[in-house]
C-alpha positions as semicolon CSV with decimal commas, in nm:
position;residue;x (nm);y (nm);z (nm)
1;X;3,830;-4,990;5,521
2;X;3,761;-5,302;5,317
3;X;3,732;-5,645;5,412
4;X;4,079;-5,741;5,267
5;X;4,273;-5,464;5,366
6;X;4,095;-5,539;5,733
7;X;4,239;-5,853;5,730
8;X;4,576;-5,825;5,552
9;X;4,602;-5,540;5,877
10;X;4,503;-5,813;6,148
11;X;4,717;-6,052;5,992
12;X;5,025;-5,853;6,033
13;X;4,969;-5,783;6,353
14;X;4,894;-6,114;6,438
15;X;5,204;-6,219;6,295
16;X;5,420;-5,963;6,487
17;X;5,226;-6,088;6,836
18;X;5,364;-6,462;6,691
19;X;5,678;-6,377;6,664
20;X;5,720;-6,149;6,980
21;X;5,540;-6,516;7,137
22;X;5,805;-6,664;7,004
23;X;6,102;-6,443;7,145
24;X;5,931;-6,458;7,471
25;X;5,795;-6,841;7,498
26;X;5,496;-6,763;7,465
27;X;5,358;-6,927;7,132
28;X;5,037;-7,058;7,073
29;X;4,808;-7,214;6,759
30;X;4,567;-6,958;6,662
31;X;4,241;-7,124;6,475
32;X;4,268;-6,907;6,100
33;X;3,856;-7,012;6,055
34;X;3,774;-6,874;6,373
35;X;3,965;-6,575;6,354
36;X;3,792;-6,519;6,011
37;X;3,454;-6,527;6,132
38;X;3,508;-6,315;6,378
39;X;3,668;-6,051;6,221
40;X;3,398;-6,065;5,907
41;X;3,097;-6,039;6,152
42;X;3,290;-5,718;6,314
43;X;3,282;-5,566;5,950
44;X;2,962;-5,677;5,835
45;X;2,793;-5,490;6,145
46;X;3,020;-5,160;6,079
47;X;2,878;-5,215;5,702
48;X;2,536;-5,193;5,834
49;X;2,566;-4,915;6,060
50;X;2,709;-4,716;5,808
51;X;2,446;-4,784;5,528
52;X;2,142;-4,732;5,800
53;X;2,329;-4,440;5,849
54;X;2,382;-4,299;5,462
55;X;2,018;-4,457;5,407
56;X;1,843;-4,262;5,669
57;X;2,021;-3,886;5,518
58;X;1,888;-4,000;5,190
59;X;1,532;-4,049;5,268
60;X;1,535;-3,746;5,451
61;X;1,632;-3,551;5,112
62;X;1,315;-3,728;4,970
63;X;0,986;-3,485;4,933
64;X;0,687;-3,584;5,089
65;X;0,450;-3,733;4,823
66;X;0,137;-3,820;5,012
67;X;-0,066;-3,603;5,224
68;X;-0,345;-3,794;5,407
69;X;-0,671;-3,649;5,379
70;X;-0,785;-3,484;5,709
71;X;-1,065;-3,685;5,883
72;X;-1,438;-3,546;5,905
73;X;-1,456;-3,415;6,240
74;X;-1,187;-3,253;6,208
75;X;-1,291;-2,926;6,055
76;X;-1,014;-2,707;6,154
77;X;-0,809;-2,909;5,842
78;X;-1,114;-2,911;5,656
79;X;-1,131;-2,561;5,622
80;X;-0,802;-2,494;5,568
81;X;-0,801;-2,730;5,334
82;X;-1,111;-2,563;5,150
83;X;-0,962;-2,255;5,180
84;X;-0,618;-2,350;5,051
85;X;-0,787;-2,489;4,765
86;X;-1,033;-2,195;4,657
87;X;-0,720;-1,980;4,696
88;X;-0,534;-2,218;4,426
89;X;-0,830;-2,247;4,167
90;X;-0,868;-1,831;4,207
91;X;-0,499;-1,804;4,111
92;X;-0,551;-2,025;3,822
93;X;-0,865;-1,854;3,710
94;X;-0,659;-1,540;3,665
95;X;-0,386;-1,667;3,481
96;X;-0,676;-1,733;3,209
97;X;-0,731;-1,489;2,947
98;X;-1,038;-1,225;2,974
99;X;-1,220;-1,098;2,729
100;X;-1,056;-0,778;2,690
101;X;-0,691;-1,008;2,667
102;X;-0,865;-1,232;2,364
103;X;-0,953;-0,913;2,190
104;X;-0,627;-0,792;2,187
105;X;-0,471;-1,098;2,073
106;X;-0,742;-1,137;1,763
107;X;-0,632;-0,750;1,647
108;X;-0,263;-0,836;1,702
109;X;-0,315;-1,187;1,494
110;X;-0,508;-0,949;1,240
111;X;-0,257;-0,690;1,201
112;X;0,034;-0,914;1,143
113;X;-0,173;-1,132;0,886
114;X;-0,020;-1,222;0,561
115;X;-0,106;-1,054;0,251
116;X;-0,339;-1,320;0,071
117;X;-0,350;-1,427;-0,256
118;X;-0,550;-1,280;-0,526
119;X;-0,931;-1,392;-0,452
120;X;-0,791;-1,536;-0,110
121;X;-1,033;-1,504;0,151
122;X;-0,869;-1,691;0,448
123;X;-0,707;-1,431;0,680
124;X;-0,329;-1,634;0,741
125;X;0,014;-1,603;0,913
126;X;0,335;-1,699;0,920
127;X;0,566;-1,847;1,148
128;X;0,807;-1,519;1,158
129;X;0,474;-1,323;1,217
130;X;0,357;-1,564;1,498
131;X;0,661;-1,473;1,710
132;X;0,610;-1,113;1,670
133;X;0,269;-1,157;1,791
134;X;0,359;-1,392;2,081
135;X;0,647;-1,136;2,180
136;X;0,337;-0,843;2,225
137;X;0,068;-1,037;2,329
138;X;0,168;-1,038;2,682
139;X;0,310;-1,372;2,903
140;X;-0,077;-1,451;2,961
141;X;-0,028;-1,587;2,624
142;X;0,322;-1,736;2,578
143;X;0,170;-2,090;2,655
144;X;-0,037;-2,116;2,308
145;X;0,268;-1,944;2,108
146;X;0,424;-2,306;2,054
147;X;0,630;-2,423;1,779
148;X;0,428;-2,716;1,818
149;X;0,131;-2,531;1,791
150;X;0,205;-2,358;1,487
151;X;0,294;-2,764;1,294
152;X;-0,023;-2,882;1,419
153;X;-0,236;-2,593;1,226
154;X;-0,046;-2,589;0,932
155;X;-0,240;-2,666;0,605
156;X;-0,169;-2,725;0,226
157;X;-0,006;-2,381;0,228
158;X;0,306;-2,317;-0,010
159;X;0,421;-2,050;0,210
160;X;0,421;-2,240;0,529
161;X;0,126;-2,063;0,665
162;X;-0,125;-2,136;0,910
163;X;-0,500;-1,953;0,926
164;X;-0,587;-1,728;1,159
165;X;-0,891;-1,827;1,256
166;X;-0,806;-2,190;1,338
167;X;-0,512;-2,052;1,578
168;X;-0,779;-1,761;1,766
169;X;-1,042;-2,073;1,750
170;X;-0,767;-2,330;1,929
171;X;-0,688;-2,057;2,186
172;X;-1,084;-2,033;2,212
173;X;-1,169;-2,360;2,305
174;X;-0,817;-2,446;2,528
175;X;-0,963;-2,090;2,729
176;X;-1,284;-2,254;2,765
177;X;-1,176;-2,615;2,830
178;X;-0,934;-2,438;3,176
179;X;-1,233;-2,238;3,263
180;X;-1,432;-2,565;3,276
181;X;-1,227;-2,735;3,427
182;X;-1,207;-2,466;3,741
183;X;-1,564;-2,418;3,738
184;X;-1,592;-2,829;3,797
185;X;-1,290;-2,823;4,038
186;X;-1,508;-2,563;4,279
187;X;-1,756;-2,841;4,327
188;X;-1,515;-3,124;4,405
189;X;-1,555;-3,115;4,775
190;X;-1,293;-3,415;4,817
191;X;-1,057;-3,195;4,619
192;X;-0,952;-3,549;4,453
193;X;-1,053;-3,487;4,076
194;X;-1,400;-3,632;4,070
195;X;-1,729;-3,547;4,101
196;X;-1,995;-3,740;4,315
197;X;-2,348;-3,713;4,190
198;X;-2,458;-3,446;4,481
199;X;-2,144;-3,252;4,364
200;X;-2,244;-3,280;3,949
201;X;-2,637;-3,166;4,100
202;X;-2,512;-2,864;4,252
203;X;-2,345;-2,777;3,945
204;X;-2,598;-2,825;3,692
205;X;-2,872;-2,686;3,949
206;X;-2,626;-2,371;3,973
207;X;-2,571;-2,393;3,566
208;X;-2,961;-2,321;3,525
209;X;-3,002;-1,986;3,529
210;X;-2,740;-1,881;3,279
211;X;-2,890;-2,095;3,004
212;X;-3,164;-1,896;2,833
213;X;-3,315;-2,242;2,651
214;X;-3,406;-2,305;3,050
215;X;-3,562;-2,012;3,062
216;X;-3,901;-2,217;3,048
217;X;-3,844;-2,470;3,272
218;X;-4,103;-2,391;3,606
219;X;-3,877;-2,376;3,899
220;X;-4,086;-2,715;4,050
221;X;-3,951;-2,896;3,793
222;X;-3,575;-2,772;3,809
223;X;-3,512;-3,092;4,036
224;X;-3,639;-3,337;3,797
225;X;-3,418;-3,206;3,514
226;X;-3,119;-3,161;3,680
227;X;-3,196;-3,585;3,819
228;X;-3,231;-3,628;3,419
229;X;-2,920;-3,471;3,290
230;X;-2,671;-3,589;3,554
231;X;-2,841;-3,938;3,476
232;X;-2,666;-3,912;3,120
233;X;-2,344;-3,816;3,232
234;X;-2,307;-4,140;3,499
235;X;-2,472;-4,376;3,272
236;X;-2,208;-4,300;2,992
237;X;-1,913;-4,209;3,228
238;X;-1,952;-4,432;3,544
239;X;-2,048;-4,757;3,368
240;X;-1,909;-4,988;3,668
241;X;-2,131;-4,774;3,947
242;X;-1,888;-4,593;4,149
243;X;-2,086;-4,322;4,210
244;X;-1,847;-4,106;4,101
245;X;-1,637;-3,966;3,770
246;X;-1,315;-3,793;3,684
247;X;-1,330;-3,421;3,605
248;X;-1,091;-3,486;3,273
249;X;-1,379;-3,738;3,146
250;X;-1,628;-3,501;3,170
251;X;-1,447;-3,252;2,963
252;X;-1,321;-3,509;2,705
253;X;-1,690;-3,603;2,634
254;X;-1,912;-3,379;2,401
255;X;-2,228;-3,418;2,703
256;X;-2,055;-3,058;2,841
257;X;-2,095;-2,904;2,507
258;X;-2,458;-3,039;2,453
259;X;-2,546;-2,880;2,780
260;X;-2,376;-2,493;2,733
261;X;-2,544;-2,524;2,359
262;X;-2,816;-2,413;2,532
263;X;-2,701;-2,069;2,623
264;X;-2,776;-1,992;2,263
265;X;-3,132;-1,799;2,214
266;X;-3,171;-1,889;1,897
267;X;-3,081;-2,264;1,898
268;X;-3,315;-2,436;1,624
269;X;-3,585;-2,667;1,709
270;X;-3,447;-2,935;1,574
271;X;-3,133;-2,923;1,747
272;X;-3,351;-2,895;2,096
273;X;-3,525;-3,217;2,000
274;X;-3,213;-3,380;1,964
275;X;-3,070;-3,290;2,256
276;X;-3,076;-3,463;2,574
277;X;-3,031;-3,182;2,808
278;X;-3,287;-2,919;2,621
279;X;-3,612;-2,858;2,759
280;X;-3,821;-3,040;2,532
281;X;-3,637;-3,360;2,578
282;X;-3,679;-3,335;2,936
283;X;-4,013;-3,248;2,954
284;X;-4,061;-3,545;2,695
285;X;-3,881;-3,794;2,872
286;X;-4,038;-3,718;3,214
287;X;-4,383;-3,658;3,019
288;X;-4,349;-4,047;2,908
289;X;-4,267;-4,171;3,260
290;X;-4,594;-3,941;3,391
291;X;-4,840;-4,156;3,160
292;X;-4,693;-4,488;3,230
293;X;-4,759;-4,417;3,579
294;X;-5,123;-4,524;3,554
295;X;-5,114;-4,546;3,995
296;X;-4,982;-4,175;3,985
297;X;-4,760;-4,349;4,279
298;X;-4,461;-4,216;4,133
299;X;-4,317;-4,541;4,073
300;X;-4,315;-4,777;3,751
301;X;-4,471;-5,160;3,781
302;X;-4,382;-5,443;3,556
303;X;-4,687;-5,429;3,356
304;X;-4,691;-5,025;3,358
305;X;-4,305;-5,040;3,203
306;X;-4,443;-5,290;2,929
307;X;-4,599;-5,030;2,798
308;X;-4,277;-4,831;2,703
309;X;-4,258;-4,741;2,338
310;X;-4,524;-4,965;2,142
311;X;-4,542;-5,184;2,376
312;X;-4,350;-5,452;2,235
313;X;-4,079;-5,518;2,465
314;X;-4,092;-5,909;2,596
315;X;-4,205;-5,970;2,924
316;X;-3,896;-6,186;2,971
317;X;-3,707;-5,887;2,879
318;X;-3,904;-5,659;3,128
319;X;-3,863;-5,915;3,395
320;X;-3,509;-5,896;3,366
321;X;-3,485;-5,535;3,446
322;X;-3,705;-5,527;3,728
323;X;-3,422;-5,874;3,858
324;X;-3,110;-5,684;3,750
325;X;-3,185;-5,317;3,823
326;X;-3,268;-5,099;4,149
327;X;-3,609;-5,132;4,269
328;X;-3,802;-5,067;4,572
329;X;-4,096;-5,297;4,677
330;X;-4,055;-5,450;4,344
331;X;-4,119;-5,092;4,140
332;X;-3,917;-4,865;3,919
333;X;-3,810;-4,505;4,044
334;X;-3,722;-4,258;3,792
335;X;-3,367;-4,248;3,836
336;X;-3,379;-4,580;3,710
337;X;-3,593;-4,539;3,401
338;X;-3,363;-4,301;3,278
339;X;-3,124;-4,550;3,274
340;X;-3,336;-4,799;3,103
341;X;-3,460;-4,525;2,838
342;X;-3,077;-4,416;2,780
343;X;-2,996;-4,743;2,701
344;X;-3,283;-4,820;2,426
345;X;-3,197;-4,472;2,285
346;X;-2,817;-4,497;2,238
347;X;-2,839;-4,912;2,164
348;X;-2,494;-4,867;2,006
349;X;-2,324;-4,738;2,262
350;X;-2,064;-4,984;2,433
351;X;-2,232;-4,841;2,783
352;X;-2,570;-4,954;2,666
353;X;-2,469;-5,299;2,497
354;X;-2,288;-5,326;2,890
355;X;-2,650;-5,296;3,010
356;X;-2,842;-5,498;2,839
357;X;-2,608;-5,773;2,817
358;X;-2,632;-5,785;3,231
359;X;-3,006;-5,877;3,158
360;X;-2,966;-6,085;2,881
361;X;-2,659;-6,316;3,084
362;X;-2,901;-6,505;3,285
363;X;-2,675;-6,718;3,449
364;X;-2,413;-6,439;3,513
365;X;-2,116;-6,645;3,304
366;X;-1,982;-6,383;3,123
367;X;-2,120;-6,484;2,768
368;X;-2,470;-6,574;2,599
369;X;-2,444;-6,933;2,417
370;X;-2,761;-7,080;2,290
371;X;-2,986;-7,149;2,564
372;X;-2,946;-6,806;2,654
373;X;-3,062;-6,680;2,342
374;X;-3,343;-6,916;2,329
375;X;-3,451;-6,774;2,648
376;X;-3,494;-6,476;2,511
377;X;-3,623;-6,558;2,155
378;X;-3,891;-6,767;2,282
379;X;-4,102;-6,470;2,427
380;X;-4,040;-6,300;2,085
381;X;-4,222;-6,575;1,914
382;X;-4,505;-6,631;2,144
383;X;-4,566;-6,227;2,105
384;X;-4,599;-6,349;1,729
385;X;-4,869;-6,622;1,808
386;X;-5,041;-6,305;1,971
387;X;-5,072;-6,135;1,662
388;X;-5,122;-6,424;1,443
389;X;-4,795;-6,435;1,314
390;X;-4,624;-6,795;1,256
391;X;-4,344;-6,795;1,501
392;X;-4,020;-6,774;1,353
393;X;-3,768;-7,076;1,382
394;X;-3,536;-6,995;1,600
395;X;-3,266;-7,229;1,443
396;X;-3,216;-6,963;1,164
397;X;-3,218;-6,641;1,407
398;X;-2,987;-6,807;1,597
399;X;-2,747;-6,913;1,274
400;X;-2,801;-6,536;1,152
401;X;-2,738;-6,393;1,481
402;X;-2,383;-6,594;1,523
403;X;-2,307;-6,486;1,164
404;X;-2,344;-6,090;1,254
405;X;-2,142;-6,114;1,554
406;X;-1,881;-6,393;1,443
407;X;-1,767;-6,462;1,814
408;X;-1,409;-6,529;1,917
409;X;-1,573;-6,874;2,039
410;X;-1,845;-7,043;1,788
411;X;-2,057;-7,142;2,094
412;X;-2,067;-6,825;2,289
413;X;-2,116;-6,455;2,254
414;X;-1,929;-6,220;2,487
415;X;-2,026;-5,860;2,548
416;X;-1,664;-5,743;2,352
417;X;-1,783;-5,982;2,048
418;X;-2,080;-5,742;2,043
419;X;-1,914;-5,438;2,042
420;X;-1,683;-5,552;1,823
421;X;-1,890;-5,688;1,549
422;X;-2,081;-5,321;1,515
423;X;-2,445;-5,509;1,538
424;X;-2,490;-5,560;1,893
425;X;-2,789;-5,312;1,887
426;X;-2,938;-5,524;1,609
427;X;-2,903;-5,851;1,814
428;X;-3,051;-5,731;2,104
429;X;-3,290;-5,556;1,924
430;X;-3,372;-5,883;1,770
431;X;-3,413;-6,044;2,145
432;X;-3,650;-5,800;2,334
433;X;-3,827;-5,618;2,105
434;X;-4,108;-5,764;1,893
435;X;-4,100;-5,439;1,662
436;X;-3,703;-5,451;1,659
437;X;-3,700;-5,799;1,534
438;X;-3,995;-5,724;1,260
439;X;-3,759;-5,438;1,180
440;X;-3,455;-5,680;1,132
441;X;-3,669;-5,941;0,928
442;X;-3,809;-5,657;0,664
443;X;-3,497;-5,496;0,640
444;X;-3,500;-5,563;0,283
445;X;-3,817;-5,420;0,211
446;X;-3,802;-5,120;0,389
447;X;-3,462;-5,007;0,229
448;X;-3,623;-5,046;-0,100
449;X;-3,913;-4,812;0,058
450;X;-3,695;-4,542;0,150
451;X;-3,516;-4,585;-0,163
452;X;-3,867;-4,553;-0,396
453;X;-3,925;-4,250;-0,134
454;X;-3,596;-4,050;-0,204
455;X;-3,660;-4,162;-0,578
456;X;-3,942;-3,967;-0,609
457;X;-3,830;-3,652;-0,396
């Protein structure tokens, strides 16, 4: 019952009481306020108890969302836990098609193939065709039989048609990309969709033996490679240091595809060389750290990292790394020069423009104005009086370098200026590298160089 009606009610009542008071002598002034109140505050707590009670059936018709994680000691939940979740990735695993399944759907996408056109190579299909095939290939494949599917392949086909090949390589790769992504899963002990870098070790470590480009690789030096390729995938994934990265970044990268590349015999030597996670690059890159290490302590100095490359990065530069980055007892491990050569190796990179502008912002503001660049350049130019160079004014590098970036502010230079402005490796190339700034100053000449060189090939 309403307020109103709750009151109209009492009213009446009262009204009959009156006039039976009346009849009987009995009459007396009722306060209307009080009487209000009263009455209100009797319906306002029915209201509640009602609503707690409607409120508290609802809720319980709510699902449960969260599910706290079960503590460490407690193993009984951990296993299950494990168990539960190793039972789920199986079932998912065979939901996938096999290779016997993919055959059958490549001679079922052949057979219903569209007759081509005269000197038509391209095997294609059309949409009436596609459902015919999606009807017999079995439910395992219903999921990549999508109308969707079949607008997103089509070409410059009069017929509406899409090719065959393109579908069979789409169903390919999403295959591949779900097998991935369970292999992963099986190593993500926290079952949260990460990896830590322990969990991306054991992977790689366990990823070893089915690559025959390993084959090679002594079994002393399967730890150091497996330290150099997980290096690559947290210095590019994890750029804020978590110590951890999402499963779905790893598979959106290319870094996965670089590494299985390598289950090809016959991969080119070229292609190794250009690879980070091929045995040649690994052997180089830990070959490099061996002969800096003139102690044979294991561990990079100062003076034995300045002699990275030609040996023309800036001491000021160098200094900076050693301030900014992990040491112990003031040296380098090589976790940590992996870092620092990823970063000189892939200066374009937003990742490695984030690093180095950590060592270049001195004062840790944020943005480089020009004392910070200064800073910087003034090491370049005393590496020039070295060589018997005249130094460089640094009143034009600094005009140039605020003309290649262009920076939201004309007085500072933010680490999103530099990615924006597409030169970022150029400017700090220009800052701690003697040979990158003789590089940037003889740009000129050495264009026409390679120009007089393809000339004459």
């Amino acid at each position: 019952m309403d307020l109103k009606s709750l009151l109209q009610d009492h009213l009446q009542k009262k009204e009959k009481q009156k006039k039976d008071k009346i009849t009987t002598g009995e009459a007396k002034n009722d306060d209307p306020d009080e009487m209000f109140e009263k009455y209100y505050c009797e319906w306002k707590a029915a209201g509640k108890n009602s609503a707690s009670s409607n409120s508290a059936q609802t809720f319980s018709l709510i699902p449960k969302f969260y599910h706290k994680l079960p503590s460490e000691d407690n193993q009984l939940l951990q296993k299950l836990r494990e168990e539960s979740r190793a039972v789920f990735l199986q079932r998912r695993s065979r939901e996938l098609l096999d290779n016997d399944e993919l055959k059958n759907l490549w001679m079922l996408l052949d057979k219903h193939q569209s007759v081509t056109d005269v000197g038509g190579e391209e095997q294609l299909i059309n949409y009436e065709d596609f459902l015919k095939v999606a009807e017999q290939a079995g439910p395992k494949c219903k999921q990549y039989f999508q109308p969707s599917t079949f607008c997103k392949l089509l070409q410059n086909d009069s017929y509406g048609r899409i090719s065959i090949m393109n579908f069979f390589n789409y169903v390919m790769r999403k295959v591949w990309l779900h097998q991935t992504r369970i292999g992963l899963s099986l190593y993500d002990v926290t079952g949260q969709g990460y990896l830590r870098e322990s969990d991306l070790e054991n992977y790689i470590l366990e990823l070893i033996p089915t690559l025959p480009q390993l084959d090679g690789l002594e079994k002393s030096f399967h730890s150091f490679y497996v330290c150099t390729a997980v290096r690559k995938f947290f210095f590019f994934l994890d750029p804020l240091h978590t110590g951890q990265i999402k499963i779905q970044d790893i598979l959106a990268c290319s870094f996965l595809d670089d590494l299985l590349e390598l289950r090809d015999e016959e991969l080119p030597k070229d292609q190794q060389q250009n690879n980070w996670f091929s045995a040649p690059s690994a052997l180089r890159v830990y070959g490099v750290y061996l002969n800096l290490d003139k102690d044979h302590n294991g561990m990079l100095s100062k003076q034995e990292l300045s002699r990275y490359g030609m040996g023309t990065l800036t001491p000021v530069f160098i200094d900076r790394v050693f301030q900014e980055c992990l040491t112990y007892d003031g040296e380098m491990d090589y976790k940590t020069y992996l870092d620092f050569v990823l970063a000189l190796e892939n200066q374009k990179d937003p990742q490695s423009l984030h690093y180095f502008f950590k060592i270049l912002d001195i004062d840790s503001q944020g943005y480089l104005n020009v004392f910070t660049l200064n800073y910087f350049f003034r090491s370049i130019q005393e590496q020039m009086r070295q060589h018997n160079q005249e130094p460089v004014n640094f009143e034009d590098v600094k005009d140039e370098i605020f003309d290649m970036v262009k920076p939201a502010d004309p007085c500072k230079i933010t680490l999103q200026d530099l990615i924006n402005c597409g030169q970022g490796d150029v400017v700090t190339s220009i800052l701690i590298d003697l040979n990158g700034f003789w590089t940037y100053e003889n740009r000129e000449v050495l264009v026409a160089d390679s120009s007089e060189d393809q000339a004459q090939l």
